[in-house]
Tab-separated table of C-alpha atoms and ligand atoms in Angstrom:
chain	number	residue	atom	x	y	z
Q	357	MET	CA	-0.053	-0.012	0.063
Q	358	SER	CA	1.261	3.498	-0.755
Q	359	ALA	CA	1.693	5.959	1.968
Q	360	VAL	CA	0.199	8.677	-0.319
Q	361	GLU	CA	-1.569	8.292	-3.572
Q	362	LEU	CA	-2.691	11.045	-6.070
Q	363	ARG	CA	-5.127	9.365	-8.617
Q	364	GLU	CA	-5.944	11.537	-11.635
Q	365	ILE	CA	-5.856	14.694	-9.826
Q	366	SER	CA	-6.685	17.968	-11.634
Q	367	ARG	CA	-6.899	21.299	-10.037
Q	368	VAL	CA	-8.184	24.354	-11.746
Q	369	PHE	CA	-8.050	27.992	-10.616
Q	370	GLY	CA	-10.227	30.022	-12.861
Q	371	THR	CA	-8.639	29.503	-16.159
Q	372	VAL	CA	-5.427	28.206	-14.819
Q	373	ARG	CA	-5.064	24.326	-14.943
Q	374	ALA	CA	-2.585	24.105	-12.058
Q	375	LEU	CA	-2.675	20.224	-12.173
Q	376	ASP	CA	-3.721	18.279	-15.097
Q	377	LYS	CA	-4.637	14.680	-14.336
Q	378	ILE	CA	-1.512	13.630	-12.299
Q	379	ASP	CA	-0.990	10.299	-10.965
Q	380	LEU	CA	1.757	9.641	-8.080
Q	381	ALA	CA	2.312	6.916	-5.613
Q	382	ILE	CA	4.651	7.515	-2.707
Q	383	ALA	CA	5.853	4.495	-0.829
Q	384	GLU	CA	5.906	4.243	2.870
Q	385	GLY	CA	9.129	5.404	4.381
Q	386	GLU	CA	10.170	7.173	1.250
Q	387	PHE	CA	12.098	10.533	0.922
Q	388	PHE	CA	10.198	11.846	-2.077
Q	389	ALA	CA	10.964	15.090	-3.833
Q	390	MET	CA	8.611	17.171	-6.091
Q	391	LEU	CA	10.913	19.097	-8.317
Q	392	GLY	CA	10.078	21.535	-10.985
Q	393	PRO	CA	10.032	25.185	-12.133
Q	394	SER	CA	8.017	27.990	-10.537
Q	395	GLY	CA	4.311	27.572	-11.289
Q	396	SER	CA	4.723	23.970	-12.222
Q	397	GLY	CA	2.137	22.682	-9.635
Q	398	LYS	CA	4.352	21.274	-6.831
Q	399	THR	CA	3.027	23.470	-3.895
Q	400	THR	CA	-0.435	22.844	-5.131
Q	401	SER	CA	0.100	19.094	-5.068
Q	402	LEU	CA	1.622	19.213	-1.494
Q	403	ARG	CA	-1.401	21.215	-0.286
Q	404	LEU	CA	-3.759	18.764	-1.648
Q	405	ILE	CA	-1.969	16.035	0.254
Q	406	ALA	CA	-2.170	18.216	3.398
Q	407	GLY	CA	-5.698	19.091	2.797
Q	408	PHE	CA	-5.270	22.898	2.496
Q	409	GLU	CA	-6.553	22.501	-1.009
Q	410	GLN	CA	-9.210	20.195	-2.716
Q	411	PRO	CA	-8.906	18.669	-6.127
Q	412	SER	CA	-11.235	19.791	-8.957
Q	413	SER	CA	-11.361	16.075	-9.759
Q	414	GLY	CA	-9.510	12.881	-8.852
Q	415	ALA	CA	-8.736	11.317	-5.349
Q	416	VAL	CA	-6.105	11.724	-2.836
Q	417	ARG	CA	-5.276	8.499	-0.736
Q	418	ILE	CA	-3.240	8.403	2.500
Q	419	PHE	CA	-2.299	4.788	3.645
Q	420	GLY	CA	-5.167	3.525	1.381
Q	421	GLU	CA	-7.853	5.836	2.817
Q	422	ASP	CA	-9.538	8.301	0.619
Q	423	VAL	CA	-9.215	11.733	2.376
Q	424	THR	CA	-10.636	13.846	-0.332
Q	425	GLY	CA	-12.737	16.426	1.654
Q	426	VAL	CA	-11.143	15.402	5.023
Q	427	PRO	CA	-9.752	18.508	6.713
Q	428	PRO	CA	-6.145	19.046	7.466
Q	429	TYR	CA	-6.105	18.246	11.052
Q	430	ARG	CA	-7.876	14.956	10.590
Q	431	ARG	CA	-5.059	13.646	8.294
Q	432	ALA	CA	-1.947	11.853	9.441
Q	433	VAL	CA	0.239	14.279	7.913
Q	434	ASN	CA	2.054	17.483	9.050
Q	435	THR	CA	3.466	20.307	7.149
Q	436	VAL	CA	6.765	22.397	7.465
Q	437	PHE	CA	6.183	25.759	5.716
Q	438	GLN	CA	9.074	27.716	4.187
Q	439	ASP	CA	8.472	30.810	6.477
Q	440	TYR	CA	8.362	28.236	9.482
Q	441	ALA	CA	5.245	30.271	10.802
Q	442	LEU	CA	6.394	30.022	14.462
Q	443	PHE	CA	4.620	31.949	17.112
Q	444	PRO	CA	6.961	34.987	18.059
Q	445	HIS	CA	5.505	35.582	21.595
Q	446	MET	CA	5.726	31.928	22.684
Q	447	SER	CA	8.757	30.056	23.886
Q	448	VAL	CA	10.524	27.448	21.674
Q	449	LEU	CA	9.204	24.675	23.935
Q	450	ASP	CA	5.455	26.096	23.751
Q	451	ASN	CA	5.775	26.426	20.051
Q	452	VAL	CA	6.671	22.772	19.740
Q	453	ALA	CA	4.093	21.662	22.272
Q	454	TYR	CA	1.320	23.682	20.792
Q	455	SER	CA	-0.476	21.008	18.759
Q	456	LEU	CA	-0.312	18.690	21.744
Q	457	MET	CA	-1.987	21.260	23.705
Q	458	LEU	CA	-4.785	21.551	21.193
Q	459	ARG	CA	-5.090	17.702	21.444
Q	460	LYS	CA	-5.544	18.069	25.254
Q	461	VAL	CA	-2.367	16.146	26.123
Q	462	ALA	CA	-1.691	16.927	29.646
Q	463	GLY	CA	1.020	19.456	30.609
Q	464	PRO	CA	3.958	17.238	31.862
Q	465	GLU	CA	3.478	14.739	29.111
Q	466	ARG	CA	3.225	17.563	26.533
Q	467	HIS	CA	6.552	18.931	27.682
Q	468	ARG	CA	8.261	15.684	27.883
Q	469	ARG	CA	7.317	14.977	24.217
Q	470	ALA	CA	8.216	18.512	23.088
Q	471	GLU	CA	11.686	18.151	24.794
Q	472	ALA	CA	12.164	14.890	23.036
Q	473	ALA	CA	11.297	16.388	19.664
Q	474	LEU	CA	13.759	19.290	20.439
Q	475	GLU	CA	16.521	16.784	21.206
Q	476	MET	CA	15.785	14.957	17.882
Q	477	VAL	CA	16.635	18.181	16.054
Q	478	ARG	CA	19.549	18.882	18.206
Q	479	LEU	CA	17.981	21.851	20.001
Q	480	GLY	CA	17.820	20.213	23.653
Q	481	GLY	CA	18.183	22.995	26.169
Q	482	TYR	CA	16.760	25.788	23.753
Q	483	GLY	CA	13.206	25.421	24.958
Q	484	ALA	CA	13.048	28.554	27.056
Q	485	ARG	CA	14.132	30.959	24.243
Q	486	LYS	CA	11.913	32.882	21.862
Q	487	PRO	CA	12.030	32.248	18.245
Q	488	GLY	CA	13.478	35.676	17.690
Q	489	GLN	CA	16.548	34.664	19.706
Q	490	LEU	CA	17.469	31.780	17.351
Q	491	SER	CA	19.419	31.683	14.112
Q	492	GLY	CA	17.644	30.894	10.873
Q	493	GLY	CA	18.841	27.280	10.772
Q	494	GLN	CA	17.780	26.888	14.478
Q	495	ARG	CA	14.237	28.359	13.687
Q	496	GLN	CA	13.964	25.784	10.878
Q	497	ARG	CA	14.725	22.980	13.291
Q	498	VAL	CA	12.113	24.234	15.623
Q	499	ALA	CA	9.610	24.094	12.824
Q	500	LEU	CA	10.827	20.565	12.117
Q	501	ALA	CA	10.344	19.516	15.841
Q	502	ARG	CA	6.888	21.112	15.938
Q	503	ALA	CA	5.963	19.057	13.016
Q	504	ILE	CA	7.208	15.763	14.195
Q	505	VAL	CA	6.097	16.042	17.755
Q	506	ASN	CA	2.700	14.335	17.072
Q	507	ARG	CA	4.474	11.641	15.135
Q	508	PRO	CA	2.749	12.153	11.787
Q	509	LYS	CA	3.033	9.284	9.339
Q	510	VAL	CA	3.841	11.604	6.494
Q	511	LEU	CA	5.819	14.900	6.872
Q	512	LEU	CA	5.329	17.471	4.103
Q	513	LEU	CA	7.903	19.997	3.591
Q	514	ASP	CA	7.577	23.071	1.344
Q	515	GLU	CA	10.969	24.360	0.273
Q	516	PRO	CA	12.054	23.834	3.741
Q	517	LEU	CA	15.569	25.131	3.241
Q	518	GLY	CA	14.797	27.897	0.815
Q	519	ALA	CA	15.467	30.672	3.544
Q	520	LEU	CA	18.901	29.241	4.464
Q	521	ASP	CA	22.410	30.382	3.067
Q	522	LEU	CA	24.256	27.799	0.996
Q	523	LYS	CA	26.345	26.297	3.720
Q	524	LEU	CA	23.627	25.834	6.231
Q	525	ARG	CA	21.428	24.466	3.423
Q	526	GLU	CA	24.023	21.784	2.825
Q	527	GLU	CA	24.206	21.000	6.582
Q	528	MET	CA	20.566	20.787	6.876
Q	529	GLN	CA	20.194	18.507	3.883
Q	530	GLU	CA	22.295	15.925	5.669
Q	531	GLU	CA	20.516	16.396	8.894
Q	532	LEU	CA	17.065	16.154	7.311
Q	533	LYS	CA	18.066	12.881	5.604
Q	534	SER	CA	19.278	11.345	8.904
Q	535	LEU	CA	16.191	12.576	10.838
Q	536	GLN	CA	14.019	10.844	8.157
Q	537	ARG	CA	16.017	7.675	8.582
Q	538	THR	CA	15.709	7.761	12.367
Q	539	LEU	CA	12.026	8.581	12.320
Q	540	GLY	CA	11.345	6.109	9.455
Q	541	ILE	CA	8.321	8.261	8.382
Q	542	THR	CA	7.608	9.229	4.746
Q	543	PHE	CA	8.908	12.666	3.742
Q	544	VAL	CA	7.519	14.623	0.710
Q	545	PHE	CA	9.321	17.723	-0.185
Q	546	VAL	CA	8.883	20.404	-2.658
Q	547	THR	CA	11.879	22.125	-4.256
Q	548	HIS	CA	13.004	23.979	-7.355
Q	549	ASP	CA	16.619	23.155	-6.616
Q	550	GLN	CA	17.888	20.025	-8.714
Q	551	GLY	CA	20.786	19.493	-6.618
Q	552	GLU	CA	18.919	19.338	-3.494
Q	553	ALA	CA	16.242	17.032	-4.941
Q	554	LEU	CA	18.916	14.580	-6.519
Q	555	SER	CA	21.125	14.561	-3.373
Q	556	MET	CA	18.316	14.055	-0.791
Q	557	ALA	CA	15.503	12.098	-2.345
Q	558	ASP	CA	15.062	8.342	-2.884
Q	559	ARG	CA	12.814	9.302	-5.670
Q	560	VAL	CA	11.994	12.431	-7.692
Q	561	ALA	CA	8.922	13.623	-9.540
Q	562	VAL	CA	9.848	16.249	-12.038
Q	563	PHE	CA	6.839	18.592	-12.585
Q	564	ASP	CA	6.260	20.512	-15.918
Q	565	THR	CA	3.304	22.889	-16.283
Q	566	GLY	CA	0.765	20.938	-14.105
Q	567	ARG	CA	1.959	17.433	-15.297
Q	568	VAL	CA	4.484	14.999	-13.901
Q	569	ALA	CA	7.023	14.635	-16.660
Q	570	GLN	CA	9.018	11.798	-15.008
Q	571	VAL	CA	9.234	9.890	-11.795
Q	572	GLY	CA	12.426	8.003	-10.910
Q	573	THR	CA	15.422	7.655	-8.608
Q	574	PRO	CA	17.912	10.497	-8.901
Q	575	GLU	CA	20.190	8.380	-10.955
Q	576	GLU	CA	17.470	7.534	-13.430
Q	577	ILE	CA	16.453	11.073	-13.806
Q	578	TYR	CA	20.014	12.203	-14.335
Q	579	ARG	CA	21.185	9.440	-16.552
Q	580	ARG	CA	17.991	8.605	-18.404
Q	581	PRO	CA	15.762	11.727	-18.778
Q	582	ALA	CA	12.664	11.042	-20.422
Q	583	SER	CA	12.342	14.236	-22.398
Q	584	ARG	CA	14.347	17.337	-23.253
Q	585	PHE	CA	12.400	19.126	-20.641
Q	586	VAL	CA	13.564	16.919	-17.854
Q	587	ALA	CA	17.108	16.782	-19.252
Q	588	SER	CA	17.423	20.537	-19.397
Q	589	PHE	CA	15.782	21.151	-16.100
Q	590	VAL	CA	17.640	18.590	-14.176
Q	591	GLY	CA	21.031	19.600	-15.125
Q	592	SER	CA	24.185	19.838	-17.048
Q	593	SER	CA	23.536	17.015	-19.547
Q	594	ASN	CA	24.099	17.620	-23.354
Q	595	ILE	CA	20.953	17.512	-25.274
Q	596	LEU	CA	21.663	16.452	-28.751
Q	597	PRO	CA	19.469	16.811	-31.842
Q	598	PRO	CA	18.212	13.966	-33.938
Q	599	ASP	CA	20.576	14.601	-36.790
Q	600	PHE	CA	23.492	13.908	-34.408
Q	601	THR	CA	21.985	10.850	-32.858
Q	602	GLU	CA	20.998	9.437	-36.293
Q	603	ALA	CA	24.685	9.770	-37.494
Q	604	VAL	CA	25.841	7.800	-34.458
Q	605	THR	CA	22.980	5.293	-33.944
Q	606	GLY	CA	20.938	5.129	-37.046
Q	607	GLN	CA	17.873	6.361	-34.977
Q	608	ARG	CA	16.292	9.834	-35.441
Q	609	ARG	CA	15.775	10.674	-31.695
Q	610	TRP	CA	16.714	13.432	-29.413
Q	611	ALA	CA	19.317	12.154	-26.883
Q	612	SER	CA	21.168	13.213	-23.845
Q	613	LEU	CA	24.835	12.616	-23.089
Q	614	ARG	CA	26.521	13.425	-19.898
Q	615	PRO	CA	29.718	15.661	-20.076
Q	616	GLU	CA	31.630	13.336	-17.775
Q	617	ALA	CA	31.092	10.337	-20.105
Q	618	ILE	CA	32.947	12.027	-22.994
Q	619	THR	CA	36.766	11.549	-23.397
Q	620	VAL	CA	38.634	14.310	-25.048
Q	621	THR	CA	41.642	13.327	-26.969
Q	622	THR	CA	44.290	14.560	-29.391
Q	623	LEU	CA	44.030	11.361	-31.550
Q	624	GLY	CA	42.246	11.110	-34.669
Q	625	GLU	CA	38.756	10.234	-33.479
Q	626	ALA	CA	35.892	10.089	-35.970
Q	627	LEU	CA	34.106	12.835	-33.988
Q	628	ARG	CA	36.212	16.010	-34.011
Q	629	GLY	CA	35.678	19.631	-32.708
Q	630	ARG	CA	37.154	22.818	-31.535
Q	631	ILE	CA	37.460	23.898	-27.813
Q	632	VAL	CA	35.609	27.234	-27.693
Q	633	THR	CA	35.215	27.732	-23.957
Q	634	ARG	CA	36.956	26.409	-20.816
Q	635	SER	CA	35.823	26.640	-17.182
Q	636	PHE	CA	37.806	25.568	-14.304
Q	637	LEU	CA	35.791	23.891	-11.871
Q	638	GLY	CA	38.415	22.613	-9.285
Q	639	ALA	CA	38.806	18.859	-9.910
Q	640	THR	CA	37.486	19.148	-13.340
Q	641	THR	CA	37.554	21.444	-16.302
Q	642	ARG	CA	34.385	21.977	-18.293
Q	643	LEU	CA	34.894	22.366	-22.065
Q	644	GLY	CA	32.494	23.807	-24.590
Q	645	ILE	CA	33.334	22.209	-27.887
Q	646	GLU	CA	31.964	23.083	-31.345
Q	647	LEU	CA	31.574	20.299	-33.920
Q	648	PRO	CA	31.930	20.972	-37.642
Q	649	ASP	CA	28.049	21.212	-38.101
Q	650	GLY	CA	27.813	23.878	-35.299
Q	651	THR	CA	26.560	21.521	-32.676
Q	652	LYS	CA	27.994	22.481	-29.253
Q	653	ILE	CA	28.923	19.844	-26.763
Q	654	HIS	CA	30.121	20.229	-23.092
Q	655	ALA	CA	32.723	17.891	-21.962
Q	656	SER	CA	34.014	17.487	-18.391
Q	657	VAL	CA	37.755	16.417	-18.235
Q	658	PRO	CA	40.201	16.072	-15.344
Q	659	ALA	CA	41.753	19.425	-14.362
Q	660	GLY	CA	45.214	18.375	-15.089
Q	661	GLN	CA	44.672	17.152	-18.521
Q	662	SER	CA	46.715	18.754	-21.179
Q	663	LEU	CA	45.056	20.121	-24.226
Q	664	PRO	CA	46.229	21.162	-27.624
Q	665	ALA	CA	47.046	24.986	-28.081
Q	666	ASP	CA	45.026	25.199	-31.278
Q	667	GLY	CA	41.870	23.656	-29.515
Q	668	GLN	CA	41.457	20.906	-32.150
Q	669	VAL	CA	40.347	17.845	-30.404
Q	670	GLY	CA	38.768	14.344	-30.899
Q	671	LEU	CA	35.740	13.273	-28.901
Q	672	ASN	CA	34.940	9.647	-27.784
Q	673	PHE	CA	32.087	8.220	-25.658
Q	674	PRO	CA	30.765	4.760	-24.998
Q	675	ARG	CA	27.671	4.198	-27.236
Q	676	GLU	CA	25.645	3.251	-24.078
Q	677	ALA	CA	26.245	6.635	-22.627
Q	678	LEU	CA	24.202	8.358	-25.346
Q	679	HIS	CA	20.739	8.141	-23.918
Q	680	LEU	CA	17.718	8.235	-26.509
Q	681	MET	CA	14.869	9.977	-24.952
Q	682	GLU	CA	11.311	8.583	-25.156
Q	683	ALA	CA	9.635	11.858	-26.002
Q	684	ALA	CA	9.778	12.393	-29.919
Q	685	THR	CA	10.144	16.254	-29.513
J	456	ATP	P1	6.551	27.730	-6.954
J	456	ATP	O1	7.902	27.049	-7.109
J	456	ATP	O2	6.771	29.143	-7.567
J	456	ATP	O3	5.994	27.748	-5.652
J	456	ATP	P2	4.852	25.678	-7.833
J	456	ATP	O4	5.174	24.647	-8.809
J	456	ATP	O5	4.574	25.276	-6.532
J	456	ATP	O6	5.510	26.922	-8.022
J	456	ATP	P3	1.974	26.145	-7.630
J	456	ATP	O7	2.119	27.163	-6.511
J	456	ATP	O8	1.401	24.783	-7.379
J	456	ATP	O9	3.362	26.021	-8.474
J	456	ATP	O10	1.061	26.767	-8.811
J	456	ATP	C1	0.638	26.124	-9.986
J	456	ATP	C2	0.005	27.217	-10.845
J	456	ATP	O11	-1.398	27.392	-10.123
J	456	ATP	C3	0.421	28.542	-10.947
J	456	ATP	O12	0.141	29.014	-12.409
J	456	ATP	C4	-0.138	29.420	-10.039
J	456	ATP	O13	-0.210	30.694	-10.373
J	456	ATP	C5	-1.562	28.817	-9.966
J	456	ATP	N1	-2.333	29.015	-8.549
J	456	ATP	C6	-1.874	28.357	-7.483
J	456	ATP	N2	-2.643	28.644	-6.423
J	456	ATP	C7	-3.580	29.468	-6.858
J	456	ATP	C8	-4.755	30.273	-6.357
J	456	ATP	N3	-5.043	30.110	-4.967
J	456	ATP	N4	-5.503	30.942	-7.279
J	456	ATP	C9	-5.161	31.041	-8.571
J	456	ATP	N5	-4.079	30.450	-9.126
J	456	ATP	C10	-3.350	29.658	-8.334
């Protein structure tokens, strides 16, 4: 049974079709990312699971139960919002204990559980402070503690790291992952950051204007993108036109080719080109290479590799590294 299932969900706002018949099944215990550009429908999907939004058509199931029409507080899910939405006048401990108070959990038990949740996010001892006396990363952890205090079966996270600077983001990515493993609950998070989705998630759904363009493991999404949209949104792969692919494989299809799969040599390869750009990236150098027909290819080579002064090089790659995309266009 799936932890969360969206079945033929559409959501229309006036003339905008925010979601167009999407199907998704998220497994129990999975760390699942919804990735896509702004306006592609990720947040709407998350809000439908939370119950803040109702579908125009289709059904939402949580652990097999049809929750369409069930209000948020009756669902076994909790949400961490991007702005954290902490109460500024309450102590950290009371913020975390708040939902337990609403559920009429007795004082001592409430505080014990709130303390335990703060320990889990490494904020033991911070309970007496006010949110204003914490750093951004600590506030984010309070929001997490508050969301896990009543042990939801599914935790929904809307761009949870969006407000943090890069270093803190990377730290929190690791912490979120280990928290998810410790708790063993299903995490569903929304992000428009490819690196974040690929590094954290067990599986990723890539959204494109109200539809799910592809669902797969980070490796599948990166190595075998289903369409040009996925390949270009997810990253640095070369997207090669049908003319190129036909010459190499005999099939007229769009293809993707990862820059690190290409070997750049000074030998007489069948495929030749001219280096037009070089970017130093530390351990590797990213080369922009123009082929005789004008096609531009990026290749990633070890930083120390010597390259000819005239920029004339041969290119080689294993045939299986050229991934033919399913979509015809
Ligand atoms: P972002 O990354 O910018 O948050 P998103 O992928 O989460 O984008 P959604 O917020 O789900 O996208 O929005 C999908 C589409 O639905 C957008 O075109 C948006 O303008 C529209 N939309 C969302 N909520 C509403 C609403 N309450 N009323 C009208 N249109 C809405």
